[in-house]
Amino acid sequence: MTLSGLFVPMITPFDRSDAVDLDGLTKLAGQVLDDGATGLVALGTTAEPSALTAAEKRDVLDVVSAVCRERRAPMIVGANTPDELGHLADRPEAVAALTLVPPFVRPGEAGVVAYFERTAQLSPVPLVVYHVPYRTGQPLSASALRDIAAIPDIAGFKYAVGGIDATTMEFLADPPPVAILGGDDQFISPLLALGAHGGIMASAHLATRAFAELIADWRPGLGHRLARLAATLFAEPNPTVIKAVLHAHGRLQTPAVRLPLIPASVTALTAAGAAEAAVAEA
């Protein structure tokens, strides 16, 4: 299985009582698929999973599963523990689990490879390895990335190293036969130019059609405009600005996030709105 195209990691909307707005999530998920997204990601970082209860996580997963089942769209699910992975066994919409390189402990490259060997054995679905070293504290060489890619049932990578560095160039010069999905929204255009198969992009809650068009038919001009939009949407912690813009458009009841996140500033909202308008007008 090679994953490709645009996957949108869904936010978790909250209503005015701070409960999860499941109806709002259903509508938003359906809209991004209608606007050209290939599939959805449930319970990724953008969903604020650490701020959700176990029951809320189940509810969110049920909603995203139902939307993907109705639209015949693939779903990737953020899952890092044996218990979380086990819950995917009876969800046919789940084509892969998005599993983070072990954070904070910095086990070294050999430890990361061993971890994914074991985790892939335990998982009922293939894994998309989430490589985001500026968050996990664990860099990986091109050689280590290829070792991970060679593990059975590794479907690919969400590749988010914070830019286009020497390791990226080396890795993509001789890529393994798995999916490379860009995870840094601002750098999706150059990563596509280097051969990435698509992206997992929170920014694509907005300008979804344009992001889908960029992946289907890469063009630098569109890529530059979308990079500016992504930069404004990530100017403050994700997903605060995205929620603020969606609320301003009437697509969410509230722009609320849960602590430790705080709502986006008016300055960030204004800048994101201008960048979004520039994409729409081009």
XYZ file of C-alpha atoms in Angstrom:
282
model
C 0.000 0.000 0.000
C 1.334 3.420 -0.982
C -0.466 6.354 0.583
C -0.622 9.509 -1.493
C -2.515 12.749 -1.752
C -3.799 15.216 0.807
C -4.718 14.056 4.316
C -6.231 16.614 6.681
C -5.510 16.054 10.399
C -8.831 17.031 11.884
C -9.175 19.564 14.677
C -11.475 18.836 17.603
C -14.154 21.556 17.749
C -15.640 22.525 21.098
C -19.049 24.039 21.734
C -19.925 26.865 24.103
C -20.035 24.481 27.069
C -16.546 23.133 26.243
C -17.976 19.801 25.108
C -16.744 18.257 21.861
C -18.957 19.514 19.041
C -19.499 16.225 17.212
C -21.968 17.699 14.718
C -19.463 20.409 13.887
C -16.730 17.813 13.406
C -18.972 15.792 11.088
C -19.681 18.820 8.897
C -16.063 19.956 8.821
C -14.754 16.491 7.956
C -17.273 16.126 5.157
C -16.454 19.546 3.770
C -12.693 18.996 3.491
C -13.327 15.705 1.688
C -15.821 17.418 -0.622
C -13.182 20.071 -1.320
C -10.600 17.576 -2.520
C -8.840 15.965 0.432
C -7.918 12.338 -0.186
C -8.478 11.272 3.409
C -8.545 12.317 7.033
C -6.361 11.895 10.097
C -8.154 11.327 13.387
C -6.573 12.110 16.766
C -3.393 13.620 15.395
C -1.612 16.413 17.242
C -3.975 18.951 15.654
C -6.887 17.249 17.438
C -5.486 18.168 20.897
C -5.638 14.496 21.984
C -3.803 15.079 25.258
C -6.647 17.405 26.308
C -9.389 14.877 25.500
C -10.834 12.250 27.804
C -10.870 8.608 26.751
C -14.588 8.886 26.016
C -14.077 12.016 23.920
C -11.348 10.298 21.919
C -13.701 7.399 21.174
C -16.418 9.820 20.102
C -14.053 11.723 17.802
C -12.813 8.489 16.264
C -16.380 7.278 15.757
C -17.295 10.495 13.917
C -14.256 10.557 11.643
C -14.668 6.829 10.936
C -18.302 7.340 9.979
C -17.503 10.218 7.615
C -14.708 8.244 5.936
C -16.925 5.172 5.641
C -19.714 7.197 4.033
C -17.326 8.921 1.604
C -15.178 5.813 0.985
C -12.140 7.791 2.101
C -9.060 6.418 3.882
C -8.462 7.307 7.508
C -5.159 7.465 9.380
C -5.392 7.449 13.176
C -2.952 8.858 15.697
C -2.055 5.845 17.861
C 1.087 5.282 19.904
C 0.343 2.639 22.545
C -0.623 -1.028 22.195
C -4.062 -0.166 23.586
C -4.598 2.664 21.078
C -3.417 0.486 18.210
C -5.618 -2.386 19.302
C -8.733 -0.229 18.980
C -8.111 0.019 15.218
C -8.589 -3.693 14.563
C -12.333 -3.363 13.971
C -12.235 -0.110 12.019
C -11.913 -0.925 8.298
C -11.651 2.778 7.433
C -8.322 2.929 9.295
C -5.682 2.205 6.664
C -2.762 3.151 8.926
C -1.771 4.394 12.364
C 0.222 7.596 12.716
C 2.837 6.658 15.315
C 5.345 9.089 16.752
C 9.084 8.483 16.991
C 9.501 7.983 20.773
C 9.695 11.501 22.244
C 11.858 12.949 24.981
C 13.829 9.796 25.896
C 16.101 10.064 22.807
C 16.788 6.308 22.529
C 19.198 6.661 19.607
C 18.704 5.422 16.072
C 19.057 1.724 16.933
C 16.453 2.111 19.677
C 14.026 3.822 17.319
C 14.408 1.070 14.719
C 13.855 -1.624 17.365
C 10.825 0.249 18.689
C 9.160 0.325 15.282
C 9.999 -3.315 14.617
C 8.110 -4.238 17.770
C 5.269 -1.742 17.301
C 4.643 -2.839 13.716
C 4.318 -6.435 14.950
C 1.708 -5.385 17.512
C -0.348 -3.129 15.266
C -3.372 -4.466 13.363
C -2.798 -1.825 10.668
C 0.338 -0.532 8.931
C 2.234 2.360 10.511
C 2.982 5.847 9.250
C 6.024 6.915 11.247
C 5.722 10.496 12.475
C 9.245 11.912 12.298
C 9.308 15.379 13.868
C 12.711 15.759 15.545
C 12.226 19.339 16.735
C 9.419 17.994 18.944
C 10.717 14.527 19.837
C 14.376 15.457 20.332
C 15.432 12.437 18.248
C 17.082 13.122 14.870
C 17.404 10.293 12.356
C 19.898 9.859 9.550
C 18.903 8.892 6.020
C 20.294 5.432 6.723
C 18.127 5.022 9.834
C 15.057 6.216 7.936
C 15.691 3.569 5.288
C 16.121 0.911 7.991
C 12.724 1.866 9.417
C 11.160 1.854 5.946
C 12.390 -1.705 5.411
C 10.404 -2.998 8.403
C 7.334 -4.987 7.313
C 4.069 -3.051 7.671
C 5.675 0.387 7.650
C 3.486 2.280 5.181
C 5.488 5.497 5.186
C 6.491 8.624 7.040
C 4.917 11.851 8.086
C 8.101 13.766 7.426
C 8.378 16.985 9.424
C 11.979 17.977 10.065
C 11.414 21.741 9.991
C 12.779 22.458 6.521
C 14.748 20.963 3.656
C 18.066 19.908 5.169
C 20.998 17.764 4.020
C 19.418 14.582 5.444
C 16.224 15.267 3.522
C 18.162 15.680 0.295
C 20.083 12.458 0.897
C 16.968 10.520 1.880
C 14.854 11.640 -1.068
C 17.678 11.193 -3.555
C 17.230 7.453 -3.038
C 13.822 7.060 -1.379
C 12.473 3.736 -0.109
C 9.286 2.269 -1.643
C 6.988 3.711 1.039
C 4.943 6.890 1.227
C 6.642 10.167 2.098
C 3.982 12.578 3.336
C 5.052 16.112 4.151
C 4.167 17.209 7.655
C 5.578 20.743 7.699
C 2.888 22.739 5.925
C 5.157 25.655 5.078
C 7.618 23.369 3.271
C 5.211 21.096 1.414
C 5.936 22.645 -1.983
C 9.714 21.943 -2.049
C 9.155 18.516 -0.518
C 6.727 17.660 -3.332
C 9.272 18.923 -5.831
C 11.769 16.454 -4.337
C 9.362 13.546 -4.771
C 7.060 13.388 -1.745
C 3.780 11.555 -2.357
C 1.523 14.021 -0.566
C 1.036 15.638 2.797
C -0.662 15.533 6.185
C -1.440 19.221 6.550
C -3.491 21.006 9.166
C -3.446 24.183 7.060
C -5.638 22.384 4.530
C -8.667 22.907 6.761
C -8.538 26.155 4.776
C -7.899 26.470 1.024
C -8.404 22.706 0.797
C -8.924 22.746 -2.963
C -5.705 24.678 -3.486
C -3.668 22.277 -1.358
C -5.184 19.298 -3.196
C -4.397 20.978 -6.522
C -0.788 21.589 -5.461
C -0.294 17.906 -4.635
C -1.957 16.747 -7.857
C -0.088 19.206 -10.087
C 2.872 20.839 -8.327
C 3.470 24.470 -9.307
C 5.852 26.844 -7.528
C 3.602 29.921 -7.691
C 0.733 28.200 -5.913
C 3.222 26.603 -3.526
C 4.585 30.002 -2.526
C 1.128 31.386 -1.757
C 0.176 28.341 0.283
C 3.482 28.522 2.157
C 2.642 32.082 3.199
C -0.795 30.932 4.356
C 0.724 28.044 6.326
C 3.228 30.375 7.967
C 0.414 32.586 9.270
C -1.617 29.603 10.476
C 1.357 28.322 12.466
C 2.459 31.740 13.745
C 0.935 30.732 17.088
C 0.584 27.205 18.499
C -1.381 24.794 16.313
C -4.395 24.622 15.996
C -5.244 27.967 17.624
C -5.081 30.131 14.489
C -6.798 27.527 12.310
C -9.683 27.363 14.765
C -9.910 31.151 14.918
C -10.167 31.425 11.118
C -12.699 28.603 10.863
C -14.789 30.302 13.551
C -14.552 33.632 11.730
C -15.935 31.887 8.637
C -18.836 30.466 10.646
C -17.590 26.878 10.278
C -17.129 26.391 14.048
C -19.345 27.352 16.987
C -16.312 28.650 18.889
C -12.565 29.069 18.344
C -11.954 27.401 21.714
C -8.888 25.331 22.515
C -8.032 23.626 25.789
C -5.126 24.378 28.065
C -2.183 24.496 27.817
C -3.187 26.166 24.543
C -4.766 29.597 24.638
C -6.829 31.270 21.888
C -5.150 32.932 18.944
C -4.534 36.658 18.969
C -6.437 39.123 16.807
C -3.160 39.941 15.046
C -2.647 36.299 14.040
C -6.249 35.970 12.878
C -5.981 39.112 10.725
C -2.721 37.981 9.110
C -4.115 34.519 8.360
C -7.254 36.001 6.825
C -5.190 38.176 4.496
C -3.029 35.232 3.429
C -6.098 33.102 2.784
C -7.633 35.862 0.672
C -4.437 36.036 -1.411
C -4.735 32.335 -2.222
C -8.403 32.693 -3.168
C -7.762 35.702 -5.413
C -4.879 34.160 -7.370
